Coordinates of C-alpha atoms in Angstrom, one line a residue:
M3 CA -89.2 -171.6 196.0
K4 CA -90.3 -172.1 199.7
L5 CA -89.2 -169.8 202.5
T6 CA -89.6 -170.9 206.2
L7 CA -89.5 -168.4 208.9
D8 CA -88.7 -169.2 212.6
F9 CA -90.8 -167.7 215.4
A10 CA -88.7 -164.5 215.9
A11 CA -88.7 -163.7 212.3
D12 CA -92.6 -164.0 212.4
R13 CA -93.0 -161.9 215.3
I14 CA -90.7 -159.0 213.9
I15 CA -92.5 -159.0 210.6
H16 CA -95.8 -159.1 212.4
E17 CA -94.8 -155.9 214.4
L18 CA -93.4 -154.0 211.4
L19 CA -96.5 -154.7 209.3
G20 CA -98.8 -153.3 212.0
E21 CA -102.1 -152.4 211.1
R22 CA -101.3 -151.3 207.6
P23 CA -101.7 -153.7 204.5
G24 CA -98.7 -154.7 202.9
H25 CA -96.9 -157.6 201.2
L26 CA -93.4 -158.8 201.6
R27 CA -90.9 -159.1 198.8
L28 CA -87.5 -160.8 198.8
V29 CA -85.2 -158.7 196.4
Y30 CA -81.8 -159.3 194.9
D31 CA -80.5 -155.7 194.8
M32 CA -77.9 -155.3 192.0
E33 CA -77.8 -151.6 191.8
G34 CA -74.3 -150.2 192.3
C35 CA -72.9 -153.7 192.8
G36 CA -70.6 -153.7 189.4
C37 CA -72.1 -156.4 187.3
G38 CA -75.6 -158.2 186.9
M39 CA -74.5 -161.2 188.8
S40 CA -73.3 -159.3 192.0
G41 CA -76.0 -158.3 194.3
I42 CA -77.4 -158.1 197.9
P43 CA -80.3 -160.0 199.2
G44 CA -82.9 -157.8 201.0
L45 CA -86.5 -157.7 202.4
E46 CA -89.1 -155.0 201.6
L47 CA -92.6 -154.3 202.5
V48 CA -94.7 -153.1 199.6
S49 CA -98.1 -151.9 199.0
E50 CA -98.6 -154.3 196.0
P51 CA -96.5 -157.0 194.4
G52 CA -94.8 -156.0 191.1
P53 CA -96.0 -156.9 187.7
Q54 CA -93.2 -159.4 187.4
D55 CA -93.5 -160.9 190.9
I56 CA -94.3 -164.5 191.5
K57 CA -95.3 -165.8 194.8
V58 CA -92.8 -167.7 197.1
E59 CA -94.3 -170.5 199.2
C60 CA -94.7 -169.6 202.8
D61 CA -96.9 -170.7 205.7
S62 CA -96.9 -167.4 207.4
Y63 CA -97.2 -164.5 205.1
P64 CA -97.7 -163.8 201.4
I65 CA -94.1 -163.3 200.0
W66 CA -93.2 -162.3 196.5
I67 CA -90.0 -162.1 194.4
N68 CA -89.4 -160.9 190.8
R69 CA -89.2 -163.9 188.6
Q70 CA -85.9 -162.8 187.0
Q71 CA -84.3 -162.4 190.7
A72 CA -85.5 -165.9 191.7
I73 CA -82.4 -167.5 189.9
F74 CA -80.2 -166.2 192.5
F75 CA -81.8 -168.1 195.4
E76 CA -82.1 -171.8 196.4
E77 CA -85.4 -173.6 196.4
K78 CA -85.4 -173.8 200.1
L79 CA -84.8 -170.9 202.3
F80 CA -84.9 -170.0 206.0
L81 CA -85.5 -166.7 207.6
Q82 CA -84.3 -166.4 211.2
G83 CA -85.2 -163.3 213.3
D84 CA -83.3 -161.5 215.9
Q85 CA -85.7 -159.7 218.0
S86 CA -83.1 -157.5 220.0
S87 CA -81.7 -155.9 216.7
R88 CA -85.0 -156.5 214.7
T89 CA -82.8 -158.1 211.8
F90 CA -82.9 -161.2 209.8
R91 CA -80.5 -164.0 208.7
L92 CA -81.4 -165.5 205.3
E93 CA -79.9 -169.2 204.7
G94 CA -80.4 -171.7 202.0
V95 CA -79.6 -175.4 202.5
S96 CA -76.1 -175.0 201.0
Q97 CA -75.0 -171.3 201.9
L98 CA -75.7 -168.1 204.0
Y99 CA -77.1 -165.3 201.9
K100 CA -77.0 -162.4 204.4
A101 CA -77.1 -161.9 208.1
N102 CA -78.1 -158.6 209.9
M103 CA -80.6 -158.0 206.9
R104 CA -83.3 -155.1 207.7
L105 CA -86.7 -155.2 206.5
A106 CA -87.1 -151.9 204.4
D107 CA -90.7 -150.5 204.5
R108 CA -91.4 -149.1 200.9
R109 CA -95.2 -148.9 201.4
E110 CA -95.0 -145.1 202.2
E111 CA -92.9 -144.4 198.9
A112 CA -95.4 -146.2 196.8
N113 CA -98.3 -144.0 198.2
Q114 CA -96.4 -140.7 197.5
N115 CA -95.6 -141.3 193.8

């Protein structure tokens, strides 16, 4: 799987990462969606990749995804940023996955547990 970021997406991620270390994760959140095939794509900042995570090819940042969730996405993905709303648009070659996607910072939560 390969994820390409546009300039705006790269800038937003850089700003949200700040000086603190972290990893990006592409997720397919199925909690509360009814069945195992329905879900919502999302982006997270985490302290460490999960034990089932695999690396997504990306020129900008190390990005990870749970190997079981990878089946919900195409092999070529594009992430566009909107600097004014600090949100993202995730697209594949054949479909739009999600617009107005926020980057959830989960680094604090991991440090508190």
